[in-house]
Short mmCIF file of C-alpha atoms in Angstrom, two decimals:
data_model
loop_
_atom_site.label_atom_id
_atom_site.label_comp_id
_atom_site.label_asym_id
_atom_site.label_seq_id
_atom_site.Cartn_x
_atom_site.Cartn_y
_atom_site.Cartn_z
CA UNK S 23 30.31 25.91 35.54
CA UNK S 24 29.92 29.58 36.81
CA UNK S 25 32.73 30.78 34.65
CA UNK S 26 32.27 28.57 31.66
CA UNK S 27 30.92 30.56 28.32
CA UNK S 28 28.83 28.92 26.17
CA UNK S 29 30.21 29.08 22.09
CA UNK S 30 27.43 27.54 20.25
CA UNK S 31 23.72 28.31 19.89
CA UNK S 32 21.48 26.70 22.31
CA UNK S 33 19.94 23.61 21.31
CA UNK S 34 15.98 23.53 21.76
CA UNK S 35 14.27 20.86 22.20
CA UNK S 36 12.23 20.67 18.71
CA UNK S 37 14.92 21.70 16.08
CA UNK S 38 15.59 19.23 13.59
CA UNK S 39 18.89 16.98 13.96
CA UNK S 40 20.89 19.23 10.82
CA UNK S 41 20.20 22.49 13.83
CA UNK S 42 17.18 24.11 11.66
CA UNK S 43 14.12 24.89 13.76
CA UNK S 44 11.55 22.75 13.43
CA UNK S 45 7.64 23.90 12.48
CA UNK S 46 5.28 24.97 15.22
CA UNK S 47 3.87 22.00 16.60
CA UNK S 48 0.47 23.91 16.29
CA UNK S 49 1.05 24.07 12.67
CA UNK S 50 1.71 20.67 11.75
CA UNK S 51 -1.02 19.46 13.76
CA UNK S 52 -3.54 22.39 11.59
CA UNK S 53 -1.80 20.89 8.46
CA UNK S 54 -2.22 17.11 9.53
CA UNK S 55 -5.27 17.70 10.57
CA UNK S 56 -6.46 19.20 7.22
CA UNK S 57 -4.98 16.29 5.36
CA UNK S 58 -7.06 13.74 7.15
CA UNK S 59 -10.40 15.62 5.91
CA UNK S 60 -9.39 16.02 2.83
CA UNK S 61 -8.22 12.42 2.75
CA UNK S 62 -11.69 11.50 4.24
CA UNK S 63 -13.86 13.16 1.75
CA UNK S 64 -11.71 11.55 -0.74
CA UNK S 65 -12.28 8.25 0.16
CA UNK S 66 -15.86 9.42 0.31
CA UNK S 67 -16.01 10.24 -2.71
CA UNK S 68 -14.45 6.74 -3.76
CA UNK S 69 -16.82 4.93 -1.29
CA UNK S 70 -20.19 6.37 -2.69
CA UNK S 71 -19.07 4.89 -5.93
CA UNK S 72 -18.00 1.71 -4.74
CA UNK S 73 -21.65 1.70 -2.88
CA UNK S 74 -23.24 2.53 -6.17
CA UNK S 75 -21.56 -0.12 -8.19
CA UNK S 76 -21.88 -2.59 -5.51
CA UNK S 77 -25.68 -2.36 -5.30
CA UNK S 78 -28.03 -4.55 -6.86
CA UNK S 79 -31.03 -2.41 -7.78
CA UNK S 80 -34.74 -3.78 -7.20
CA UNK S 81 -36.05 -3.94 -10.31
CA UNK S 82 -39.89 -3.29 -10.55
CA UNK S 83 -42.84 -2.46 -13.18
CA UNK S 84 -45.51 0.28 -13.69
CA UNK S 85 -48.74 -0.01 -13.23
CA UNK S 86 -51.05 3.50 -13.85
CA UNK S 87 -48.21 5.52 -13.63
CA UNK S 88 -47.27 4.21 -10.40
CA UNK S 89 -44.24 1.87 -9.65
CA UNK S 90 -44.15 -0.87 -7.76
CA UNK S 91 -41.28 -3.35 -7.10
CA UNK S 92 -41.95 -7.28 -8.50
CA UNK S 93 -41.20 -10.24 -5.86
CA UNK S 94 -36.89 -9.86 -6.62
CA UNK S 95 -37.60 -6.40 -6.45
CA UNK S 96 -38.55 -6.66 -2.46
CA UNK S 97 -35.81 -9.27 -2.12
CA UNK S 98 -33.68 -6.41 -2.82
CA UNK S 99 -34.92 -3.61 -1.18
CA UNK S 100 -33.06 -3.50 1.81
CA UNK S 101 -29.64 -3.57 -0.35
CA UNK S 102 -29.05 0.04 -0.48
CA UNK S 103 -28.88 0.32 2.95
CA UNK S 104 -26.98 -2.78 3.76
CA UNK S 105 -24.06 -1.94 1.03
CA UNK S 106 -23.97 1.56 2.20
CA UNK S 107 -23.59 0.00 5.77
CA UNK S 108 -20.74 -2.60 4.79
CA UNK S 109 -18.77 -0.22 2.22
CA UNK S 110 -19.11 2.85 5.02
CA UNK S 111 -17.98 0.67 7.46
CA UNK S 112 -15.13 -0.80 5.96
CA UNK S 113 -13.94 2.67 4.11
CA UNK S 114 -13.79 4.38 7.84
CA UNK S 115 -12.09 1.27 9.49
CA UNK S 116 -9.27 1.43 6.65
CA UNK S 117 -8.88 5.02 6.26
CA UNK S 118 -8.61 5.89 9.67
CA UNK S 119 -5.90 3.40 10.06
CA UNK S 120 -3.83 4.61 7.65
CA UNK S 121 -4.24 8.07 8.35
CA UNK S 122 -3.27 7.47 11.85
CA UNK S 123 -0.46 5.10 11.16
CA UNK S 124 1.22 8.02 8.51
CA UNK S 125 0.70 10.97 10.86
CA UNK S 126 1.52 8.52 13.89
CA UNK S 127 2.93 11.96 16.05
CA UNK S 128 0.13 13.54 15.76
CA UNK S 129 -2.54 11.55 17.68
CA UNK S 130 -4.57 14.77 18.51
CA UNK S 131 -5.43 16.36 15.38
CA UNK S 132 -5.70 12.52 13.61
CA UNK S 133 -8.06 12.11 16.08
CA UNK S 134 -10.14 15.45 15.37
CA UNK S 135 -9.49 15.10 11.69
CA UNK S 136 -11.17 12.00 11.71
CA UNK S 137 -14.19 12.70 13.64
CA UNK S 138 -15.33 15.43 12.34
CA UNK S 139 -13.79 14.08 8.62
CA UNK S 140 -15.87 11.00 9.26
CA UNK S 141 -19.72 12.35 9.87
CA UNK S 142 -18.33 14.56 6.69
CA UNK S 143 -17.69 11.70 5.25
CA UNK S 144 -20.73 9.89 5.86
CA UNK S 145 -22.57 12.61 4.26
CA UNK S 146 -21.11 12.84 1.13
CA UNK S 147 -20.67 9.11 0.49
CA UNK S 148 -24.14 9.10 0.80
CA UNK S 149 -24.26 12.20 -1.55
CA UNK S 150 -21.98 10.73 -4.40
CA UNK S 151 -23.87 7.23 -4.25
CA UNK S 152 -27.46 8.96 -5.25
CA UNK S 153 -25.73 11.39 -7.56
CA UNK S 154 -24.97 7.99 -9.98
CA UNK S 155 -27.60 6.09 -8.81
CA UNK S 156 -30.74 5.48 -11.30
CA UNK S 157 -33.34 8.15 -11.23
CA UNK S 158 -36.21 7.51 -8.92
CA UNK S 159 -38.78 5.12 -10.52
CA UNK S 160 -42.07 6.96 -9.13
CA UNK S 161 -40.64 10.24 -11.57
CA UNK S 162 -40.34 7.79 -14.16
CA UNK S 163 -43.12 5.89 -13.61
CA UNK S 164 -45.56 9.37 -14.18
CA UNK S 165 -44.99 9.30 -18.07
CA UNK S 166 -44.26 5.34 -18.58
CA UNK S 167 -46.80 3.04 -20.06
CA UNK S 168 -47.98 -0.01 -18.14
CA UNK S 169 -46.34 -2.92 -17.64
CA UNK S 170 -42.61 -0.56 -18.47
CA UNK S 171 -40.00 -1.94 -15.92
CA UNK S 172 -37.60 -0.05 -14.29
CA UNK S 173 -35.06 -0.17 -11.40
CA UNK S 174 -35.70 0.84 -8.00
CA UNK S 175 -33.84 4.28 -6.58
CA UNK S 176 -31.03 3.83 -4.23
CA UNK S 177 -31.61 4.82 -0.85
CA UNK S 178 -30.99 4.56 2.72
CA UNK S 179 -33.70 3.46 5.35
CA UNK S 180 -33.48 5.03 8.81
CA UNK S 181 -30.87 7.28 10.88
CA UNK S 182 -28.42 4.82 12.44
CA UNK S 183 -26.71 3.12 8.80
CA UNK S 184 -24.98 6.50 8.38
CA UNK S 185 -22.88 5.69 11.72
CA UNK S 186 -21.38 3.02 9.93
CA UNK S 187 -18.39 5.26 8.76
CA UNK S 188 -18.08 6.98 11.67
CA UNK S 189 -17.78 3.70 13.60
CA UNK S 190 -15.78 2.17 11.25
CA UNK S 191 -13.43 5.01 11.69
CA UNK S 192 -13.43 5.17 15.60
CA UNK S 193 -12.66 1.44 15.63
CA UNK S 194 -9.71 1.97 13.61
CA UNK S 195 -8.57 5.11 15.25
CA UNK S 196 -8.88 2.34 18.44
CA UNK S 197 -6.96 -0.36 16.35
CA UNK S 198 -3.56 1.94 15.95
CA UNK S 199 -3.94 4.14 19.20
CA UNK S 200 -3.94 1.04 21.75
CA UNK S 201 -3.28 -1.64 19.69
CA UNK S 202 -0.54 -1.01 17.90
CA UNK S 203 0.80 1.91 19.36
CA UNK S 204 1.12 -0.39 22.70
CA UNK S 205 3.35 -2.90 20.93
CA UNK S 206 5.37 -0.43 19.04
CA UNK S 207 5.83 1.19 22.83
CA UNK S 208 6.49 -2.49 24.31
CA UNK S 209 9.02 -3.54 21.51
CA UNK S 210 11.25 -0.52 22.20
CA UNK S 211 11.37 -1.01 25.86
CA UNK S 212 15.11 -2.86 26.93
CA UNK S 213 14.18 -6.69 28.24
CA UNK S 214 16.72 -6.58 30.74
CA UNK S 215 17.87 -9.83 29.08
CA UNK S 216 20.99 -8.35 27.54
#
């Protein structure tokens, strides 16, 4: 109404219900988004041990100061890769789910926090895993004595295994954004049955 006054301060459209204003939404998304890397190079970290423990080493012998893996030995070889593939995989696909289900208003910097978090975190899993991992048996095998056996080094084979956590993590970044997102969406909509 033209002659109406207005008493109380003007509401805006992000304060808080108790009238405080509410953060910059530019803020929180900086913060969120620094949360999810740190929370993804934790779970790194935690992965790369996991990997570690998880693997069964090939075990092998020396023979003139060389090493060279027994018939178990390249059974196994292909188990650093494979574990790192499975434990990467599965770390992305449950971290990124949570994070994205906690900070659920913040799709955007989730979503950047995650990918760049993830090839981060694919890095340093990898990282952690070798830093607990038995030495390399060809240093070892320099000063052994023949017949000395000793376990193989953990390793990974090739470019495409350390993908694995980023995939992981885009899947489950797809999991919450369209899957459940869509029936949270769909379960608040009125039926038109009441």
């Amino acid at each position: 109404m033209p002659g109406q006054r207005v008493t109380g301060p003007l509401e805006h459209p992000l304060d808080h219900p108790d009238g405080r204003p509410a953060g910059r939404p530019a803020g929180r998304s900086v913060r969120h988004a620094a949360i999810v890397l740190a929370a993804m190079a934790l779970a790194a970290v935690v992965a790369g041990l996991v990997w570690e423990w998880w693997w069964t080493p090939p075990t092998g012998y020396v023979v003139d100061h060389q090493w060279y893996a027994d018939g178990a030995g390249l059974r196994e070889d292909f188990s650093g890769t494979g574990t790192y593939v499975a434990v990467a995989s599965l770390t992305g696909l449950l971290v990124a789910v949570t994070l994205a289900v906690v900070f659920d208003r913040s799709e955007l910097a989730v979503l950047g926090g995650v990918v760049v978090g993830s090839v981060l975190a694919a890095w340093l899993m990898h990282r952690v895993g070798l830093a607990v991992a038995p030495p390399d048996p060809a240093v070892a095998a320099a000063t052994a004595e023949d017949g000395t056996t000793l376990p193989g080094a953990l390793e990974v084979v090739g470019f495409s295994p350390f993908l694995a956590f980023p995939v992981g993590s885009s899947v489950g970044l797809l999991v919450v954004f369209f899957g459940l997102a869509r029936r949270e969406r769909s379960a608040d909509r009125p039926t038109g049955h009441e």
